[in-house]
Coordinates of C-alpha atoms in Angstrom, one line a residue:
M1055 CA 0.0 -0.1 0.1
R1056 CA 1.3 3.4 -0.8
I1057 CA 0.7 6.5 1.4
L1058 CA 1.4 9.9 0.6
L1059 CA 2.4 11.9 3.9
V1060 CA 2.0 15.9 3.2
E1061 CA 3.5 17.6 6.5
D1062 CA 5.5 20.6 6.8
D1063 CA 6.7 19.9 10.4
V1064 CA 9.9 18.1 9.5
S1065 CA 9.9 16.2 13.0
V1066 CA 6.5 15.2 12.9
A1067 CA 6.8 13.8 9.0
T1068 CA 10.2 12.1 10.0
V1069 CA 8.2 10.3 13.1
L1070 CA 5.0 9.4 10.9
Q1071 CA 7.2 8.3 7.9
K1072 CA 9.3 6.0 10.1
V1073 CA 6.1 4.6 12.0
L1074 CA 4.4 4.0 8.7
T1075 CA 7.5 2.4 7.0
N1076 CA 7.7 0.0 10.1
E1077 CA 4.3 -1.1 9.1
H1078 CA 5.3 -2.1 5.6
Y1079 CA 3.5 1.0 4.0
A1080 CA 5.6 2.6 1.0
V1081 CA 5.6 6.6 2.1
D1082 CA 6.4 9.5 -0.1
V1083 CA 6.5 12.7 1.9
A1084 CA 5.9 16.3 0.6
S1085 CA 6.7 19.2 3.0
D1086 CA 4.2 21.7 1.3
G1087 CA 0.8 21.2 -0.3
H1088 CA 2.0 22.2 -3.9
A1089 CA 4.7 19.4 -3.6
G1090 CA 2.0 16.8 -2.4
W1091 CA -0.1 17.7 -5.4
Q1092 CA 2.9 17.0 -7.7
F1093 CA 3.3 13.6 -6.1
V1094 CA -0.8 12.9 -6.4
S1095 CA -0.7 14.1 -10.0
S1096 CA 2.2 11.5 -11.0
S1097 CA 1.7 8.7 -8.7
H1098 CA -1.1 6.5 -7.5
Y1099 CA -1.7 6.6 -3.5
D1100 CA -3.8 4.4 -1.6
L1101 CA -4.3 6.9 1.1
V1102 CA -3.2 10.5 1.6
V1103 CA -2.1 11.8 5.1
L1104 CA -2.4 15.5 5.1
D1105 CA -1.8 18.4 7.4
V1106 CA -4.4 21.0 7.5
V1107 CA -2.0 24.0 7.8
L1108 CA 0.4 23.8 5.0
P1109 CA 2.4 26.5 3.0
K1110 CA 1.5 27.1 -0.5
L1111 CA -1.6 25.0 -0.8
D1112 CA -3.4 24.1 2.4
G1113 CA -5.0 20.9 3.5
L1114 CA -8.6 22.0 2.9
A1115 CA -8.0 23.3 -0.7
F1116 CA -6.0 20.1 -1.3
C1117 CA -8.9 17.9 -0.3
Q1118 CA -11.3 20.2 -2.4
R1119 CA -9.1 19.6 -5.3
L1120 CA -8.7 16.2 -5.1
G1121 CA -12.6 16.0 -5.2
E1122 CA -12.7 18.3 -8.2
C1123 CA -10.3 16.1 -10.1
A1124 CA -12.0 13.1 -9.3
Y1125 CA -9.3 11.4 -7.1
N1126 CA -10.9 9.1 -5.0
M1127 CA -8.2 7.9 -2.5
P1128 CA -9.0 8.3 1.4
V1129 CA -7.7 11.4 3.2
L1130 CA -6.7 11.7 6.8
L1131 CA -6.3 15.0 8.0
V1132 CA -3.8 15.5 10.8
T1133 CA -3.8 18.8 12.5
A1134 CA -3.6 21.0 15.9
L1135 CA -6.8 22.6 15.1
D1136 CA -9.0 20.8 17.1
S1137 CA -12.3 23.0 17.2
S1138 CA -15.5 21.3 15.9
T1139 CA -15.7 24.0 12.9
K1140 CA -12.3 23.0 11.7
K1141 CA -13.2 19.3 11.9
I1142 CA -16.3 19.6 10.0
A1143 CA -14.8 21.9 7.5
G1144 CA -12.0 19.4 6.9
L1145 CA -14.6 16.6 6.4
N1146 CA -16.8 18.9 4.1
A1147 CA -13.9 19.6 2.2
G1148 CA -13.5 15.9 1.1
A1149 CA -11.6 14.3 4.1
D1150 CA -12.4 10.8 5.2
D1151 CA -11.3 11.2 8.8
Y1152 CA -9.5 13.6 11.1
I1153 CA -7.2 13.3 14.1
T1154 CA -5.8 16.1 16.0
K1155 CA -2.1 16.9 17.4
P1156 CA -0.8 15.6 19.7
F1157 CA -2.1 12.0 18.9
E1158 CA -1.3 8.6 19.9
V1159 CA 0.6 6.8 17.4
E1160 CA -1.6 3.7 17.7
E1161 CA -4.7 5.7 17.2
L1162 CA -3.2 7.1 14.0
L1163 CA -2.2 3.4 12.7
A1164 CA -5.7 2.2 13.6
R1165 CA -7.3 5.1 11.5
V1166 CA -5.0 4.3 8.6
R1167 CA -5.9 0.7 8.7
A1168 CA -9.5 1.4 8.7
L1169 CA -9.3 3.7 5.6
L1170 CA -7.2 1.3 3.8
R1171 CA -9.7 -1.6 4.7
R1172 CA -12.5 0.5 2.9
V1173 CA -10.2 0.9 0.0
Q1174 CA -9.5 -2.9 -0.4
T1175 CA -13.2 -3.7 0.1
S1176 CA -14.6 -1.2 -2.4
V1177 CA -12.1 -2.7 -5.5

């Protein structure tokens, strides 16, 4: 399974990449929304793990663009913005799930597995 991780915080990206790689996922990392979009445009991903607050193209706009371009991979938003309004905006923008920082790694992995199960059962 291929995962695109779009995260501008280098320390968070490094930890998440290591955790996901240890679970045997192939992980590409982009440090801003524009770079993430270039990855999505040129490769197939089974899941996008996406920060909301990103330089160049924020996570909500990224999600909306995925929908407009008919990409159908699930999106897990990861962010420090934990208000209900922000969660609703993320889900309305097209995200499939939402987790707030700081989070337990095991919870993130459980959410990743759940989203990937949905992909596998819909094929």
